[in-house]
Structure formats: C-alpha cells, structure tokens
Amino acid sequence: MEKFLIFLLCVGGLRCFGGNIVGTVTAHGRPEVSDETGGKYDSRKFKFAEKMDYEALKDFVVYIDEIPKEKPIPPSKPVEVVTQKDAIFNPHVLPVLVGTTVQWPNKDEIFHNVFSFSEPKEFDLGLYKNAETPKSVIFDKPGKVDVFCSIHKEMHCIVLVLPTPYFASTNSKKRYVIQNVPAG
C-alpha cells in the first residue's frame, strides 16, 4: 500500500506549478497466506518453504510512469556509481534515467566481475581488481537489469532504467520524495 501527498500551487485557477510528491511505502502479504491462517504453509508439502517477511522488504523505487508530453529533463547525475565492496554491490537497487552511465569500481582486494543477461542491457565487464580504472556501462533502454558477479554467487544488484526523470528511492524509513514534478 502506498500513501502520498501532492503539493501543487495554482495561481488564478489558470496556471498550476508543480511540486514534490512525498510518501511512505509499505508491503503487505495476501490475506490467505498471512501468519494467522497459515495458508498452504502448514501443509506437509510446504513445511520447509520460507515465508516472506514483508516488514523486512526494502529498496523500493517510486516513479511516475505517465509523464507530460514535454521533453524530460536530463538526469541530474549523468554518471551513477555502484561500488563493489565487501563482496556486495552498493546500492543494491539503483534507479536511473535512460541514457545514464553507471560506473562499477571494485573497492575490494579481490577480483570481481560485473555482468548481466537481462534483455534491456546485456554486458560482461570481465574480471578486474581494485587497482584498475572503474569500468562503466551506458543504460540506453528502459527496464529491469539484474547484475551479478560471476565468481561470487551472492553478489547481485538491480539497475532499474526508467523513461522518466521523476523517480525516487525509499530511505531507511521507507519514505521517498519525488522532486519538481510538473503540474498535471
């Protein structure tokens, strides 16, 4: 469930100015599989299946999918960074505008590889260590790009390539602000 507020300023009822969209994201399971009813989890077949902890979910991205016909503004950061440190990608989820370049610096003292077989962007940066210049990828098509390291199976992140500049990631309290949204 998502809650949000929209702040707009209209002058004389004719001209409206944009504003910020502020909200909090929460996730809830379907009622038929809640802890109270057990769903099929209490059956012998699913006895060892892990239940989803919806309260633990994080890294939400909120965006406006129907933007005005006017030309979108360029990304505020034409280059974003996903750091490889302690054998994890940080951030775990990175929303970017189509056309953004993402750099992949290795800050560990071990080799890493950055690759994706996702349809919006397939790439393989090969093995490289921290002394090398960070490699980069331009994300030129919208969609979800799952990224992995070929030698560390737990390393995974998502680059969410969006056709709109009006997006935000949630913070640690699951709050977000989409700034400077045009009226309409």
PDB file of C-alpha atoms in Angstrom:
ATOM      1  CA  MET A   1       0.000   0.000   0.000  1.00  0.00           C
ATOM      2  CA  GLU A   2       1.322   3.426  -0.813  1.00  0.00           C
ATOM      3  CA  LYS A   3       0.420   6.747   0.760  1.00  0.00           C
ATOM      4  CA  PHE A   4       1.384  10.011  -0.869  1.00  0.00           C
ATOM      5  CA  LEU A   5       0.813  13.728  -0.787  1.00  0.00           C
ATOM      6  CA  ILE A   6       0.957  16.059  -3.769  1.00  0.00           C
ATOM      7  CA  PHE A   7       1.760  19.716  -3.302  1.00  0.00           C
ATOM      8  CA  LEU A   8       0.672  21.949  -6.194  1.00  0.00           C
ATOM      9  CA  LEU A   9       0.376  25.705  -6.413  1.00  0.00           C
ATOM     10  CA  CYS A  10      -2.267  27.192  -8.693  1.00  0.00           C
ATOM     11  CA  VAL A  11      -2.478  30.893  -9.440  1.00  0.00           C
ATOM     12  CA  GLY A  12      -5.797  32.379 -10.523  1.00  0.00           C
ATOM     13  CA  GLY A  13      -7.123  28.902 -11.325  1.00  0.00           C
ATOM     14  CA  LEU A  14      -5.360  29.010 -14.707  1.00  0.00           C
ATOM     15  CA  ARG A  15      -1.716  28.178 -14.165  1.00  0.00           C
ATOM     16  CA  CYS A  16      -0.543  25.363 -11.926  1.00  0.00           C
ATOM     17  CA  PHE A  17       3.024  24.874 -10.820  1.00  0.00           C
ATOM     18  CA  GLY A  18       4.490  21.513  -9.983  1.00  0.00           C
ATOM     19  CA  GLY A  19       5.735  20.358  -6.649  1.00  0.00           C
ATOM     20  CA  ASN A  20       7.007  17.402  -4.702  1.00  0.00           C
ATOM     21  CA  ILE A  21       5.369  14.030  -4.136  1.00  0.00           C
ATOM     22  CA  VAL A  22       6.103  12.706  -0.655  1.00  0.00           C
ATOM     23  CA  GLY A  23       5.119   9.328   0.725  1.00  0.00           C
ATOM     24  CA  THR A  24       5.828   6.113   2.577  1.00  0.00           C
ATOM     25  CA  VAL A  25       5.856   2.633   1.056  1.00  0.00           C
ATOM     26  CA  THR A  26       4.695  -0.419   2.999  1.00  0.00           C
ATOM     27  CA  ALA A  27       4.352  -4.002   1.835  1.00  0.00           C
ATOM     28  CA  HIS A  28       1.709  -6.485   2.964  1.00  0.00           C
ATOM     29  CA  GLY A  29       1.174 -10.131   2.134  1.00  0.00           C
ATOM     30  CA  ARG A  30      -2.003 -11.542   0.701  1.00  0.00           C
ATOM     31  CA  PRO A  31      -4.576 -12.329   3.416  1.00  0.00           C
ATOM     32  CA  GLU A  32      -4.836 -16.015   2.512  1.00  0.00           C
ATOM     33  CA  VAL A  33      -1.145 -16.572   3.332  1.00  0.00           C
ATOM     34  CA  SER A  34      -0.930 -14.470   6.491  1.00  0.00           C
ATOM     35  CA  ASP A  35       0.587 -15.862   9.679  1.00  0.00           C
ATOM     36  CA  GLU A  36      -2.890 -16.153  11.227  1.00  0.00           C
ATOM     37  CA  THR A  37      -4.315 -18.518   8.613  1.00  0.00           C
ATOM     38  CA  GLY A  38      -1.081 -20.226   7.561  1.00  0.00           C
ATOM     39  CA  GLY A  39      -2.301 -20.668   4.015  1.00  0.00           C
ATOM     40  CA  LYS A  40      -0.752 -23.769   2.491  1.00  0.00           C
ATOM     41  CA  TYR A  41       2.449 -23.247   4.501  1.00  0.00           C
ATOM     42  CA  ASP A  42       1.179 -25.548   7.232  1.00  0.00           C
ATOM     43  CA  SER A  43       0.820 -28.450   4.776  1.00  0.00           C
ATOM     44  CA  ARG A  44       3.406 -31.235   4.582  1.00  0.00           C
ATOM     45  CA  LYS A  45       4.369 -30.190   1.037  1.00  0.00           C
ATOM     46  CA  PHE A  46       5.401 -26.633   2.009  1.00  0.00           C
ATOM     47  CA  LYS A  47       6.570 -27.358   5.548  1.00  0.00           C
ATOM     48  CA  PHE A  48      10.106 -26.079   4.843  1.00  0.00           C
ATOM     49  CA  ALA A  49       9.240 -23.296   2.413  1.00  0.00           C
ATOM     50  CA  GLU A  50      10.437 -19.930   3.655  1.00  0.00           C
ATOM     51  CA  LYS A  51       7.703 -17.380   4.392  1.00  0.00           C
ATOM     52  CA  MET A  52       8.128 -13.860   3.088  1.00  0.00           C
ATOM     53  CA  ASP A  53       8.859 -11.267   5.775  1.00  0.00           C
ATOM     54  CA  TYR A  54       7.142  -8.237   4.226  1.00  0.00           C
ATOM     55  CA  GLU A  55       8.319  -5.919   7.002  1.00  0.00           C
ATOM     56  CA  ALA A  56      11.935  -6.671   6.038  1.00  0.00           C
ATOM     57  CA  LEU A  57      11.468  -5.618   2.410  1.00  0.00           C
ATOM     58  CA  LYS A  58      13.422  -2.508   1.431  1.00  0.00           C
ATOM     59  CA  ASP A  59      14.925  -0.749  -1.577  1.00  0.00           C
ATOM     60  CA  PHE A  60      11.640   0.424  -3.100  1.00  0.00           C
ATOM     61  CA  VAL A  61      11.594   2.707  -6.151  1.00  0.00           C
ATOM     62  CA  VAL A  62       8.615   5.001  -6.806  1.00  0.00           C
ATOM     63  CA  TYR A  63       8.217   6.705 -10.180  1.00  0.00           C
ATOM     64  CA  ILE A  64       5.676   8.438 -12.369  1.00  0.00           C
ATOM     65  CA  ASP A  65       5.005   6.305 -15.429  1.00  0.00           C
ATOM     66  CA  GLU A  66       2.833   8.733 -17.396  1.00  0.00           C
ATOM     67  CA  ILE A  67       4.780  11.937 -17.745  1.00  0.00           C
ATOM     68  CA  PRO A  68       3.626  15.036 -19.613  1.00  0.00           C
ATOM     69  CA  LYS A  69       4.417  15.124 -23.331  1.00  0.00           C
ATOM     70  CA  GLU A  70       7.071  17.777 -22.783  1.00  0.00           C
ATOM     71  CA  LYS A  71      10.682  16.678 -23.159  1.00  0.00           C
ATOM     72  CA  PRO A  72      12.030  15.112 -19.939  1.00  0.00           C
ATOM     73  CA  ILE A  73      14.841  16.899 -18.177  1.00  0.00           C
ATOM     74  CA  PRO A  74      18.302  15.295 -18.355  1.00  0.00           C
ATOM     75  CA  PRO A  75      19.430  13.200 -15.391  1.00  0.00           C
ATOM     76  CA  SER A  76      20.793  15.223 -12.508  1.00  0.00           C
ATOM     77  CA  LYS A  77      23.761  12.863 -12.469  1.00  0.00           C
ATOM     78  CA  PRO A  78      24.804  11.702 -15.957  1.00  0.00           C
ATOM     79  CA  VAL A  79      27.076   9.205 -14.170  1.00  0.00           C
ATOM     80  CA  GLU A  80      25.985   6.995 -11.262  1.00  0.00           C
ATOM     81  CA  VAL A  81      28.175   4.606  -9.265  1.00  0.00           C
ATOM     82  CA  VAL A  82      27.611   1.075  -7.951  1.00  0.00           C
ATOM     83  CA  THR A  83      30.515   0.172  -5.669  1.00  0.00           C
ATOM     84  CA  GLN A  84      31.789  -3.360  -5.126  1.00  0.00           C
ATOM     85  CA  LYS A  85      32.934  -3.511  -1.500  1.00  0.00           C
ATOM     86  CA  ASP A  86      32.982  -6.418   0.978  1.00  0.00           C
ATOM     87  CA  ALA A  87      31.736  -8.651  -1.874  1.00  0.00           C
ATOM     88  CA  ILE A  88      28.426  -6.771  -2.238  1.00  0.00           C
ATOM     89  CA  PHE A  89      27.090  -4.214  -4.706  1.00  0.00           C
ATOM     90  CA  ASN A  90      26.120  -0.885  -3.159  1.00  0.00           C
ATOM     91  CA  PRO A  91      23.457   0.330  -3.709  1.00  0.00           C
ATOM     92  CA  HIS A  92      21.505  -2.892  -4.126  1.00  0.00           C
ATOM     93  CA  VAL A  93      18.833  -1.124  -6.233  1.00  0.00           C
ATOM     94  CA  LEU A  94      19.729   1.842  -8.433  1.00  0.00           C
ATOM     95  CA  PRO A  95      17.061   3.703 -10.417  1.00  0.00           C
ATOM     96  CA  VAL A  96      18.436   5.680 -13.381  1.00  0.00           C
ATOM     97  CA  LEU A  97      17.079   7.623 -16.328  1.00  0.00           C
ATOM     98  CA  VAL A  98      17.549   6.076 -19.783  1.00  0.00           C
ATOM     99  CA  GLY A  99      20.948   7.167 -21.118  1.00  0.00           C
ATOM    100  CA  THR A 100      22.715   7.228 -17.746  1.00  0.00           C
ATOM    101  CA  THR A 101      26.231   5.810 -17.435  1.00  0.00           C
ATOM    102  CA  VAL A 102      26.918   3.619 -14.398  1.00  0.00           C
ATOM    103  CA  GLN A 103      30.470   3.074 -13.168  1.00  0.00           C
ATOM    104  CA  TRP A 104      31.410  -0.143 -11.348  1.00  0.00           C
ATOM    105  CA  PRO A 105      34.506   0.490  -9.153  1.00  0.00           C
ATOM    106  CA  ASN A 106      35.975  -2.521  -7.332  1.00  0.00           C
ATOM    107  CA  LYS A 107      36.947  -1.421  -3.798  1.00  0.00           C
ATOM    108  CA  ASP A 108      37.906  -4.927  -2.638  1.00  0.00           C
ATOM    109  CA  GLU A 109      41.320  -6.579  -2.659  1.00  0.00           C
ATOM    110  CA  ILE A 110      39.924  -9.459  -4.710  1.00  0.00           C
ATOM    111  CA  PHE A 111      38.769  -9.826  -8.300  1.00  0.00           C
ATOM    112  CA  HIS A 112      35.165  -9.194  -9.269  1.00  0.00           C
ATOM    113  CA  ASN A 113      33.207  -9.489 -12.490  1.00  0.00           C
ATOM    114  CA  VAL A 114      30.133  -7.450 -13.386  1.00  0.00           C
ATOM    115  CA  PHE A 115      27.702  -8.918 -15.910  1.00  0.00           C
ATOM    116  CA  SER A 116      24.051  -9.090 -16.922  1.00  0.00           C
ATOM    117  CA  PHE A 117      21.979 -11.250 -19.261  1.00  0.00           C
ATOM    118  CA  SER A 118      18.904  -9.017 -18.846  1.00  0.00           C
ATOM    119  CA  GLU A 119      17.093  -8.083 -22.052  1.00  0.00           C
ATOM    120  CA  PRO A 120      17.316  -4.285 -21.628  1.00  0.00           C
ATOM    121  CA  LYS A 121      21.114  -4.466 -21.277  1.00  0.00           C
ATOM    122  CA  GLU A 122      23.428  -7.450 -21.709  1.00  0.00           C
ATOM    123  CA  PHE A 123      27.070  -6.878 -20.796  1.00  0.00           C
ATOM    124  CA  ASP A 124      30.121  -8.553 -19.260  1.00  0.00           C
ATOM    125  CA  LEU A 125      32.911  -6.383 -17.873  1.00  0.00           C
ATOM    126  CA  GLY A 126      35.230  -9.329 -17.240  1.00  0.00           C
ATOM    127  CA  LEU A 127      37.390  -9.896 -14.167  1.00  0.00           C
ATOM    128  CA  TYR A 128      39.124  -6.873 -12.688  1.00  0.00           C
ATOM    129  CA  LYS A 129      40.637  -5.783  -9.385  1.00  0.00           C
ATOM    130  CA  ASN A 130      40.571  -2.578  -7.363  1.00  0.00           C
ATOM    131  CA  ALA A 131      43.696  -1.001  -8.834  1.00  0.00           C
ATOM    132  CA  GLU A 132      42.118  -0.718 -12.261  1.00  0.00           C
ATOM    133  CA  THR A 133      40.106   2.187 -13.620  1.00  0.00           C
ATOM    134  CA  PRO A 134      36.393   1.597 -12.914  1.00  0.00           C
ATOM    135  CA  LYS A 135      34.538   0.105 -15.843  1.00  0.00           C
ATOM    136  CA  SER A 136      31.239   1.615 -16.959  1.00  0.00           C
ATOM    137  CA  VAL A 137      28.039   0.780 -18.830  1.00  0.00           C
ATOM    138  CA  ILE A 138      25.526   3.078 -20.556  1.00  0.00           C
ATOM    139  CA  PHE A 139      21.933   2.014 -19.919  1.00  0.00           C
ATOM    140  CA  ASP A 140      20.113   3.001 -23.102  1.00  0.00           C
ATOM    141  CA  LYS A 141      16.829   1.031 -22.867  1.00  0.00           C
ATOM    142  CA  PRO A 142      14.195   1.076 -20.114  1.00  0.00           C
ATOM    143  CA  GLY A 143      13.654  -1.994 -17.962  1.00  0.00           C
ATOM    144  CA  LYS A 144      14.952  -4.017 -15.034  1.00  0.00           C
ATOM    145  CA  VAL A 145      18.583  -5.102 -15.319  1.00  0.00           C
ATOM    146  CA  ASP A 146      19.757  -7.811 -12.906  1.00  0.00           C
ATOM    147  CA  VAL A 147      23.523  -7.583 -12.361  1.00  0.00           C
ATOM    148  CA  PHE A 148      25.790 -10.294 -10.927  1.00  0.00           C
ATOM    149  CA  CYS A 149      29.424 -11.174 -10.227  1.00  0.00           C
ATOM    150  CA  SER A 150      30.439 -14.439 -11.925  1.00  0.00           C
ATOM    151  CA  ILE A 151      32.718 -15.547  -9.084  1.00  0.00           C
ATOM    152  CA  HIS A 152      30.632 -14.508  -6.046  1.00  0.00           C
ATOM    153  CA  LYS A 153      27.153 -16.036  -6.243  1.00  0.00           C
ATOM    154  CA  GLU A 154      25.697 -13.786  -3.514  1.00  0.00           C
ATOM    155  CA  MET A 155      26.614 -10.573  -5.354  1.00  0.00           C
ATOM    156  CA  HIS A 156      23.507  -9.226  -7.058  1.00  0.00           C
ATOM    157  CA  CYS A 157      22.022  -5.802  -7.679  1.00  0.00           C
ATOM    158  CA  ILE A 158      19.309  -4.255  -9.834  1.00  0.00           C
ATOM    159  CA  VAL A 159      19.575  -1.264 -12.133  1.00  0.00           C
ATOM    160  CA  LEU A 160      16.045  -0.014 -12.855  1.00  0.00           C
ATOM    161  CA  VAL A 161      16.267   2.003 -16.074  1.00  0.00           C
ATOM    162  CA  LEU A 162      13.342   4.425 -16.289  1.00  0.00           C
ATOM    163  CA  PRO A 163      11.995   6.555 -19.155  1.00  0.00           C
ATOM    164  CA  THR A 164      11.163   9.356 -16.722  1.00  0.00           C
ATOM    165  CA  PRO A 165      13.295  11.627 -14.537  1.00  0.00           C
ATOM    166  CA  TYR A 166      10.531  11.674 -11.911  1.00  0.00           C
ATOM    167  CA  PHE A 167      11.542   8.897  -9.516  1.00  0.00           C
ATOM    168  CA  ALA A 168      12.889   8.330  -6.021  1.00  0.00           C
ATOM    169  CA  SER A 169      14.286   5.528  -3.886  1.00  0.00           C
ATOM    170  CA  THR A 170      12.989   4.989  -0.390  1.00  0.00           C
ATOM    171  CA  ASN A 171      15.217   5.756   2.583  1.00  0.00           C
ATOM    172  CA  SER A 172      15.753   3.507   5.639  1.00  0.00           C
ATOM    173  CA  LYS A 173      12.297   4.533   6.942  1.00  0.00           C
ATOM    174  CA  LYS A 174      10.695   3.615   3.566  1.00  0.00           C
ATOM    175  CA  ARG A 175       9.961   7.287   2.811  1.00  0.00           C
ATOM    176  CA  TYR A 176      10.528   8.985  -0.523  1.00  0.00           C
ATOM    177  CA  VAL A 177      10.338  12.386  -2.194  1.00  0.00           C
ATOM    178  CA  ILE A 178       9.943  12.850  -5.952  1.00  0.00           C
ATOM    179  CA  GLN A 179      11.040  16.415  -6.500  1.00  0.00           C
ATOM    180  CA  ASN A 180       9.942  19.057  -9.016  1.00  0.00           C
ATOM    181  CA  VAL A 181       7.055  17.122 -10.540  1.00  0.00           C
ATOM    182  CA  PRO A 182       5.329  19.242 -13.181  1.00  0.00           C
ATOM    183  CA  ALA A 183       1.653  20.064 -12.785  1.00  0.00           C
ATOM    184  CA  GLY A 184      -0.731  17.635 -14.396  1.00  0.00           C
TER     185      GLY A 184
END
